[in-house]
Amino acid sequence: MQMLTKFESKSNRVKGIAFHPKRPWILAALHNGSVQLWDYRMGTLLERFDEHDGPVRGVAFHPSQPLFVSAGDDYKIKVWNYKTRRCQFTLTGHLDYVRTVYFHHEYPWILSCSDDQTIRIWNWQSRNCIAILTGHNHYVMSAQFHPKEDLIVSASLDQTVRVWDISGLRKKNAAPGTVSYDESAHRASQQADIFGSTDAIVKYVLEGHDRSVNWATFHPTLPLIVSAGDDRQVKLWRMNETKAWEVDTCRGHTNNVSCTIFHQRQELIISVAEDKTIRVWDMSKRTAVQTFRREHDRFWALTAHPELNLFAAGHDNGLIVFKLERERPAYAVHQSNLFYVKDKYLRVYDYSNNQDSAVLSVRRAGSQFVQPRALSYNPAERAVLITSTVDGGTYELHSLPKDFSGEAPSNEGKRGSGNSAIFIARNRFAVLEKATQMITIRDLQNNSTKSFKSPGVVNEIFYAGTGQLLLSTPTSVILYDIQQRRTISEVTTPPVKYVVWSADMSHVALLSKHTITIATKSLEQTCLIHETIRIKSAAWDESGILIYSTLNHIKYALPQGDNGIIRTLDQPIYLTRIKGKNVYCLDRDGKTRTIPIDPTEYRFKQALTKRNYDEVLQIIRNSNLVGQSIIAYLQKKGYPEIALHFVREDKTRFELALECGNIEVGLETAKAMDKEECWVKLAQEALRQGNHQIVEMCYQRIKNFDRLSFLYLATGNTDKLSKMLKIAELRGDYMSRFHNSLFLGNVEERIRLLREVGQAPLAYMTARTHGMHDVAEEILESSGLTAEDVADLPTHGTLLVPPQPLMRVHDSNWPQLAVSRNYFEAAFTGDMEGVALQAPIISHEAEPQADQWGMDDEFSIPALDHKGASLSLHATDALDMDGDGGWDLDADLAAELHAETGAIVAESSGLTIPVAGQSEAEVWCQNSPLAADHVAAGAFESAMQLLNRQVGAVNFEPLKDHFLSIFQASRAILTGNEGMPSLMVPVRRNPDETDQRKALPVLTKNFQSLIAKELQEAYKSTTANKITEACTLFRGILHSLLLTVVTSPTEAEEVLQLVGVCREYILGLSIELTRREGQTDTSPEGIKRMLELAAYFTGVQLQPKHMIISLRTAMTACYKHRNLQSAQTFARRLLELAPPGQAATLARQIQQVAQANPRDEVQLDYDQYNSFVVCGISYTPIYRGSPSVQCPYCRAHYKPEFQGNLCTVCDISQIGGTGTGMTVIV
């Protein structure tokens, strides 16, 4: 039996806990006066309630209403609504601390007990106390309702457990109609009697504890009670209709027992105590089954989930949610059969006829409380291997009967020790023993045929085809050839728990706790999927799509990495097979289930990915695919015209229409919304396509007179320009009048306007320049001047007269930019004539294409011919010039497959799709999984996501300067012509590469430069005793390495080595800095700590010349404080490094002195004979075998209590976080 921790919180002391019956929530009542609401599945704090004054001791959820109740040392009982996050009301009446509170499972009652020696029952609807139970003569520590009967059990410091009968209270409150009016009125007038009443009477008084009783509770189904007290005992009691008696006592706790409960599914009792242990007892034998111990935390509370196999315990520093056994059934699938173990029987479920039968009794597999862990099936020999964790890991080999019908026979089978066992061939299976790291190959007689050492630390082995194994290590999965005993390939992953092969063994899904790695048979990773909650199982669909389950969802994953939700789950399941629209699975009770699903979404996405457009169209027509996720996906993948088919909301429809160049739909939705920003966007798109009539209407709608005037000038529409001039005059807009008169060449109007606004000099110059001398003279006279007064006029003036339009096209549109109508748009409109289906993704053949969007209606055939001949570089190859001058529809028109939009464009027509191409930054992001390349592309967010997945990075502040410098260095600025902006040009590291799929940004962080310059500078600072500067330099190298790109696997290995070097130096120098800061403390504790830090400084891996410095420091410090034995040790190690002459002489002298008196005055926490690493925060040793957590980036070690903190070595990653491993090579 093992404790499987599902959630752990850090907080003040937890005195009370309660599970929500349906949601993954848990309440914690804290000693500091708060109530916390946690989501234990996501590991997040949802809410905090702080209205109690003093410690909160009891808390409970209502079984069906959105309520919970809390009580504490302020004598108050508070009822809360967790939806509104407010306290609904407060019940007062207790005269001392309130210990526990519970809701009744059926009636609107709350049960409370208190140090005022009473138990009270409250009606939370009427908010009144309806009963007071008296009888205990000391503090009442707990009181609970019976889950089914009208009973209450209470425990008190008076050393008794009492059982109370409340059937009278139930009858009184449940059936008022059966009571006479007089009796009812009499009862209503009575007040609660403090000495008790007949509504609740004592049924039994259980005496047996020698000291105070802290807890008592009923069994959920049996007439049993369990109690615990300060006599360190857990007592089991049985009761019937007339009496109750003690059955037995469980002894073993070494301090007060705080709480005890029954296991709801097995014959077990669980107890927690102040001796810092959780103990599990066999209820039938009354013996201890297992003990789980914490180092520093006393336990105060314990509860079980009302429906799930979950428990929670509260201790001094928080709470822990745990299970006592794995609920995942052992199973294996072969063709149409599912083999699984349930209730000590091997069962077979036939998918074809839904028959389930027990075929073999396997009572020895596992133990009474531990289920088998894994199952492997051999179809050739009809044999199974069942693996269990009992006795450190065992396996059993069974042969199956030929006929699955009839009673299941018992088969002893062949047994052996091993942590993992799987079949690898017809008559061979492999067994892994983790303790020795040996893999043994055995035959079906369980005889060993060969054995070999694993190539690393292996946790699990999995089938990988005949003669091959997948070996799961803590950081990777290895494909291993058994015959040649060599590693074929390796992929970096978090620890893999399960492996699922596709039907044809071409792909494999490697399931970790929070990630799924999909790889080919040769372990080439194709995609990585990360989930925030635990992944439970997976199975492959018939079409090669991975369907997987988490704690609360069934999801899908396409081979290229797209994933999504299929449906939600009430409880976790374990997928066994996917067939059509059904998911076959096992639940946690070992029952086979069939769950219907809708595969439309993932089949739709797969068809789009494979460009199987017939299937896409069929799904669109026959299915109800709606939702923002589908629309966003289609936009992301470059299919706005398909998304347009689904959308009915005007704003989204408008945006999609503009994206795919559909002016008609854009105009329709713009009219419906009638917003200025929509008309502006539509005008821009229409102008880009050359549809100036739509542009004109848009400008008219938003009254953009200046743009309208310029449009009329460009189209030669002088009539409307004249109207614009009149409109400007009516509006009193002088600038608009001037522009329109300028566009029209109306000199008289310009002169008149300039005179109106008081610009006589400009009016005179305009008249003089245009030869209107009479008007010029008139202007002079009105100004009181003569021609002699203005003799110094410029002599090189030119006329501002616009050119006359030669061809007026304002009655029809310009030749428009043609948008090719693709397969989907033609299919949606029902006009498939002349529209070619785009080739599948593997095809590169050209296909014929007809006219685009009815262009024959707007232009004559000769016009098209002329247009094609003038615009196309290869017009003579595409057109027949010898015929009647029209299109030859039998000619071959070249087709080009657009990778993003899927539209077909005729190269010979000279038509261009109005979709922007990919920017260089987008190309870089697509081509590279490296964070440095994403930074260079300016995709800082995706770069941070990559770093978070790879090395668990959470603090990006130290990387800000690196991000900015890389981004700036990947671009060159070219100065433009005068008056033009400068051009920004991306710089590639492979400029000669013509394939855009291989384009990558220039390398800005050079690894060799880091080694030759920054690393040497850091070494020099260390040698020069500039410790703070050296720490900064080494940490800067760690930050640079995250964004460094190398070109060879050898350099990639060197990068990892350099990370280790920096980690060791930062840790060692930080220890030395701490030692120097503490030198002023001359107390015994200060001296001891100073000597310990000096000793730990010698434990980090430094260069020999720096190792000499650390050893000399430790040797000198120990000698000065008469720790001669330790000084001798450091002197010996120093001499092994061949130090300079003076240091060697000093070391030998210290050795001689120490040999005469080899003892230490100060006992240090330092064991030179036991290897250790130093915790990066507490600077204390973590010896081999002790628990520790690591930084996922720099691999620095920390003690478990620092999990979740920021790593102090790299300042980047979260301690104890997960990461797939740093990637520095494409």
Coordinates of C-alpha atoms in Angstrom, one line a residue, residues 183-509:
E183 CA -50.1 19.6 21.1
S184 CA -48.6 21.6 18.3
A185 CA -49.3 24.9 19.9
H186 CA -48.0 23.6 23.2
R187 CA -44.7 22.5 21.6
A188 CA -44.3 25.7 19.7
S189 CA -44.6 27.7 22.9
Q190 CA -41.9 25.7 24.6
Q191 CA -38.4 27.1 24.6
A192 CA -35.4 24.8 24.2
D193 CA -34.7 23.2 27.6
I194 CA -31.0 23.6 28.6
F195 CA -31.3 20.3 30.6
G196 CA -32.4 18.4 27.5
S197 CA -35.7 17.3 26.0
T198 CA -37.3 14.1 24.7
D199 CA -36.6 15.1 21.1
A200 CA -33.1 13.7 21.4
I201 CA -32.1 11.1 24.0
V202 CA -28.9 9.2 24.9
K203 CA -29.1 5.7 23.5
Y204 CA -25.7 4.4 24.4
V205 CA -22.7 5.6 26.5
L206 CA -19.5 3.9 25.4
E207 CA -16.8 3.8 28.0
G208 CA -13.4 2.3 27.4
H209 CA -10.9 5.1 26.6
D210 CA -8.5 5.9 29.5
R211 CA -8.2 9.5 28.5
S212 CA -10.0 12.2 26.6
V213 CA -11.8 11.1 23.4
N214 CA -11.1 13.4 20.4
W215 CA -13.2 11.8 17.7
A216 CA -16.0 9.3 16.9
T217 CA -17.7 8.5 13.7
F218 CA -20.1 5.9 12.2
H219 CA -19.4 3.3 9.6
P220 CA -21.2 4.3 6.3
T221 CA -23.1 1.0 6.0
L222 CA -22.3 -1.3 9.0
P223 CA -23.4 -0.9 12.7
L224 CA -19.9 0.1 13.7
I225 CA -18.3 3.1 15.4
V226 CA -14.7 4.0 15.6
S227 CA -13.2 6.4 18.1
A228 CA -9.8 7.9 18.9
G229 CA -8.4 9.7 22.0
D230 CA -5.5 11.0 24.0
D231 CA -4.8 7.4 25.3
R232 CA -3.2 6.9 21.8
Q233 CA -5.7 4.2 21.0
V234 CA -8.2 3.7 18.2
K235 CA -11.2 1.7 19.4
L236 CA -13.8 -0.2 17.3
W237 CA -17.3 -0.5 18.7
R238 CA -20.3 -2.5 17.5
M239 CA -24.0 -1.7 18.3
N240 CA -27.4 -3.2 17.8
E241 CA -30.9 -2.2 18.7
T242 CA -30.4 -2.6 22.4
K243 CA -26.7 -2.2 23.3
A244 CA -23.2 -1.2 22.1
W245 CA -19.9 -2.8 23.0
E246 CA -16.2 -2.5 22.4
V247 CA -14.9 -4.9 19.7
D248 CA -11.2 -4.3 19.8
T249 CA -8.4 -1.7 20.1
C250 CA -5.8 -0.7 17.6
R251 CA -2.5 0.3 19.3
G252 CA 0.5 1.9 17.7
H253 CA 0.3 5.7 17.8
T254 CA 2.8 7.3 20.0
N255 CA 0.9 10.5 20.8
N256 CA -2.7 11.8 21.0
V257 CA -4.9 10.5 18.2
S258 CA -6.7 13.5 16.6
C259 CA -9.1 11.9 14.2
T260 CA -10.1 8.5 12.7
I261 CA -12.5 7.4 9.9
F262 CA -13.6 4.2 8.1
H263 CA -12.5 3.5 4.5
Q264 CA -15.7 3.6 2.5
R265 CA -14.8 0.9 0.0
Q266 CA -12.5 -1.5 2.0
E267 CA -12.3 -2.9 5.5
L268 CA -9.8 -0.4 6.7
I269 CA -9.6 2.2 9.4
I270 CA -7.5 5.4 8.9
S271 CA -6.3 7.5 11.8
V272 CA -4.1 10.6 12.2
A273 CA -2.3 11.8 15.3
E274 CA 0.0 14.3 16.9
D275 CA 2.8 11.8 16.4
K276 CA 3.0 13.1 12.8
T277 CA 1.7 9.9 11.3
I278 CA -1.2 8.6 9.2
R279 CA -1.9 5.0 10.1
V280 CA -4.0 2.5 8.2
W281 CA -5.5 -0.5 10.1
D282 CA -7.1 -3.7 9.0
M283 CA -10.6 -3.6 10.4
S284 CA -11.0 -7.3 10.5
K285 CA -7.6 -8.2 12.0
R286 CA -7.2 -4.9 14.0
T287 CA -3.6 -4.8 12.9
A288 CA -1.6 -1.9 11.3
V289 CA -1.4 -2.2 7.6
Q290 CA 0.7 0.8 6.8
T291 CA 2.2 4.0 8.4
F292 CA 2.9 7.2 6.6
R293 CA 5.0 9.7 8.4
R294 CA 5.8 13.4 8.0
E295 CA 8.9 14.9 9.4
H296 CA 7.6 18.1 11.1
D297 CA 3.8 18.2 10.9
R298 CA 1.3 17.0 13.5
F299 CA -2.0 15.9 12.1
W300 CA -5.3 17.5 13.4
A301 CA -8.1 16.6 11.0
L302 CA -9.0 13.8 8.6
T303 CA -11.9 13.3 6.2
A304 CA -13.0 11.1 3.3
H305 CA -14.6 12.2 0.0
P306 CA -18.3 11.2 0.1
E307 CA -18.2 9.6 -3.4
L308 CA -14.6 9.3 -4.6
N309 CA -11.7 7.2 -3.3
L310 CA -10.0 10.3 -1.8
F311 CA -8.9 11.4 1.6
A312 CA -7.6 14.6 3.1
A313 CA -5.7 15.3 6.3
G314 CA -4.9 18.6 7.9
H315 CA -1.6 19.3 9.6
D316 CA 0.5 22.1 11.1
N317 CA 1.5 23.6 7.8
G318 CA -1.5 22.9 5.5
L319 CA -3.4 19.9 4.1
I320 CA -2.8 16.9 1.9
V321 CA -5.2 15.2 -0.4
F322 CA -4.3 11.5 -1.1
K323 CA -5.4 8.1 -2.2
L324 CA -4.3 4.8 -0.6
E325 CA -4.2 2.7 -3.8
R326 CA -4.1 3.1 -7.6
E327 CA -7.6 3.0 -9.1
R328 CA -6.3 2.4 -12.6
P329 CA -7.2 -1.2 -13.6
A330 CA -4.5 -3.3 -15.2
Y331 CA -5.6 -4.0 -18.8
A332 CA -4.4 -4.8 -22.3
V333 CA -6.1 -4.8 -25.7
H334 CA -5.7 -7.2 -28.5
Q335 CA -7.8 -6.9 -31.6
S336 CA -11.5 -7.2 -30.5
N337 CA -10.7 -8.3 -26.9
L338 CA -10.0 -6.3 -23.8
F339 CA -8.2 -8.2 -21.0
Y340 CA -8.4 -6.7 -17.5
V341 CA -8.2 -7.6 -13.9
K342 CA -11.2 -7.0 -11.6
D343 CA -11.9 -8.4 -8.1
K344 CA -9.0 -11.0 -8.4
Y345 CA -10.3 -12.3 -11.7
L346 CA -8.8 -11.9 -15.2
R347 CA -11.7 -10.9 -17.4
V348 CA -12.2 -10.6 -21.1
Y349 CA -14.5 -8.2 -22.8
D350 CA -15.4 -8.8 -26.4
Y351 CA -16.0 -5.5 -28.3
S352 CA -17.9 -7.3 -31.1
N353 CA -20.7 -8.8 -29.0
N354 CA -20.3 -6.8 -25.7
Q355 CA -19.8 -10.0 -23.8
D356 CA -17.8 -9.9 -20.6
S357 CA -16.6 -13.1 -18.9
A358 CA -14.1 -14.1 -16.2
V359 CA -11.5 -16.4 -17.6
L360 CA -9.0 -16.9 -14.8
S361 CA -8.7 -16.5 -11.1
V362 CA -5.6 -14.6 -10.1
R363 CA -6.0 -14.3 -6.3
R364 CA -2.3 -14.2 -5.7
A365 CA -1.8 -11.2 -8.0
G366 CA -1.4 -8.1 -5.8
S367 CA -2.6 -8.2 -2.2
Q368 CA -5.8 -7.6 -0.3
F369 CA -5.5 -3.9 -0.5
V370 CA -3.2 -3.5 -3.6
Q371 CA -4.4 -4.1 -7.1
P372 CA -2.2 -5.3 -10.0
R373 CA -0.4 -2.5 -11.7
A374 CA 0.0 -3.6 -15.3
L375 CA -1.0 -6.5 -17.7
S376 CA 0.7 -7.8 -20.8
Y377 CA -0.9 -10.2 -23.2
N378 CA 0.7 -12.7 -25.6
P379 CA -1.8 -13.7 -28.3
A380 CA 0.5 -16.4 -29.8
E381 CA 0.8 -18.5 -26.6
R382 CA -2.4 -17.2 -24.9
A383 CA -0.5 -16.1 -21.9
V384 CA -0.7 -13.0 -19.6
L385 CA 1.8 -11.2 -17.4
I386 CA 0.4 -9.4 -14.4
T387 CA 2.7 -7.0 -12.5
S388 CA 2.1 -5.8 -9.0
T389 CA 3.9 -3.5 -6.5
V390 CA 3.6 -6.1 -3.7
D391 CA 6.9 -7.1 -2.0
G392 CA 8.9 -4.5 -3.8
G393 CA 7.6 -5.6 -7.3
T394 CA 6.4 -9.0 -8.5
Y395 CA 5.0 -10.5 -11.7
E396 CA 2.9 -13.6 -12.4
L397 CA 2.9 -15.5 -15.7
H398 CA -0.5 -17.3 -16.4
S399 CA -1.6 -19.4 -19.3
L400 CA -5.2 -18.8 -20.4
P401 CA -7.8 -21.6 -21.0
K402 CA -8.7 -22.3 -24.6
D403 CA -12.4 -21.7 -23.9
F404 CA -13.4 -18.4 -22.2
S405 CA -16.9 -19.8 -21.4
G406 CA -17.8 -21.5 -18.1
E407 CA -16.4 -21.0 -14.6
A408 CA -13.0 -19.3 -14.4
P409 CA -10.4 -21.8 -13.3
S410 CA -7.7 -21.1 -10.7
N411 CA -4.2 -21.0 -12.0
E412 CA -1.2 -20.6 -9.7
G413 CA 1.0 -19.4 -12.5
K414 CA 4.7 -18.7 -12.4
R415 CA 5.9 -15.9 -10.1
G416 CA 9.0 -13.8 -9.9
S417 CA 10.3 -10.5 -8.7
G418 CA 10.4 -7.4 -10.9
N419 CA 9.0 -4.0 -11.2
S420 CA 7.9 -4.2 -14.9
A421 CA 7.3 -7.2 -17.1
I422 CA 6.2 -7.3 -20.8
F423 CA 6.1 -9.8 -23.6
I424 CA 8.7 -9.0 -26.3
A425 CA 8.3 -12.0 -28.6
R426 CA 6.2 -15.2 -29.1
N427 CA 8.0 -17.1 -26.3
R428 CA 10.0 -14.4 -24.5
F429 CA 9.3 -11.7 -22.0
A430 CA 11.5 -9.0 -20.4
V431 CA 11.6 -8.2 -16.7
L432 CA 13.0 -5.0 -15.2
E433 CA 14.3 -4.9 -11.6
K434 CA 14.8 -1.3 -10.6
A435 CA 16.9 -1.9 -7.6
T436 CA 19.7 -3.5 -9.6
Q437 CA 18.8 -1.9 -13.0
M438 CA 19.0 -5.3 -14.6
I439 CA 16.7 -6.4 -17.5
T440 CA 16.2 -10.1 -17.7
I441 CA 14.9 -12.0 -20.7
R442 CA 12.9 -15.1 -19.7
D443 CA 11.0 -17.9 -21.6
L444 CA 7.5 -19.1 -20.9
Q445 CA 8.8 -21.5 -18.3
N446 CA 10.1 -18.5 -16.4
N447 CA 13.7 -19.5 -17.0
S448 CA 16.2 -16.7 -17.6
T449 CA 17.8 -16.8 -21.1
K450 CA 19.8 -13.6 -20.9
S451 CA 20.2 -10.5 -18.8
F452 CA 21.9 -7.2 -19.2
K453 CA 22.4 -3.9 -17.4
S454 CA 20.1 -1.1 -18.5
P455 CA 21.9 1.8 -20.3
G456 CA 20.8 4.3 -17.6
V457 CA 18.4 4.7 -14.7
V458 CA 15.3 3.1 -16.1
N459 CA 11.9 3.3 -14.3
E460 CA 9.7 1.3 -16.8
I461 CA 10.0 -0.8 -19.8
F462 CA 7.5 -1.0 -22.7
Y463 CA 7.0 -3.0 -25.8
A464 CA 8.5 -1.5 -29.0
G465 CA 8.2 -4.4 -31.5
T466 CA 9.8 -7.8 -31.7
G467 CA 13.3 -7.7 -30.1
Q468 CA 13.0 -4.1 -29.0
L469 CA 12.2 -2.2 -25.8
L470 CA 11.2 1.3 -24.9
L471 CA 13.1 2.3 -21.7
S472 CA 11.6 5.1 -19.7
T473 CA 14.2 7.2 -17.8
P474 CA 13.6 10.2 -15.6
T475 CA 14.4 12.6 -18.6
S476 CA 13.9 10.6 -21.8
V477 CA 12.7 7.5 -23.5
I478 CA 15.2 5.2 -25.2
L479 CA 14.5 2.8 -28.0
Y480 CA 16.7 -0.2 -27.2
D481 CA 17.7 -3.2 -29.4
I482 CA 17.9 -6.3 -27.2
Q483 CA 19.9 -8.4 -29.7
Q484 CA 22.6 -5.9 -30.3
R485 CA 22.3 -4.4 -26.8
R486 CA 22.5 -0.8 -28.1
T487 CA 20.5 2.3 -28.0
I488 CA 18.9 3.0 -31.4
S489 CA 17.4 6.4 -30.6
E490 CA 16.3 8.6 -27.8
V491 CA 13.7 11.3 -27.3
T492 CA 13.7 13.8 -24.4
T493 CA 10.5 13.7 -22.3
P494 CA 9.4 14.0 -18.7
P495 CA 9.1 10.6 -16.9
V496 CA 6.8 8.5 -19.1
K497 CA 4.2 6.4 -17.3
Y498 CA 2.3 4.8 -20.2
V499 CA 3.0 4.0 -23.9
V500 CA 0.3 3.7 -26.6
W501 CA 1.1 2.4 -30.1
S502 CA -1.0 3.1 -33.1
A503 CA -2.6 0.1 -34.9
D504 CA 0.2 -0.1 -37.6
M505 CA 3.0 0.6 -35.1
S506 CA 3.9 3.7 -37.1
H507 CA 3.4 6.2 -34.3
V508 CA 3.7 6.1 -30.5
A509 CA 2.2 8.3 -27.8

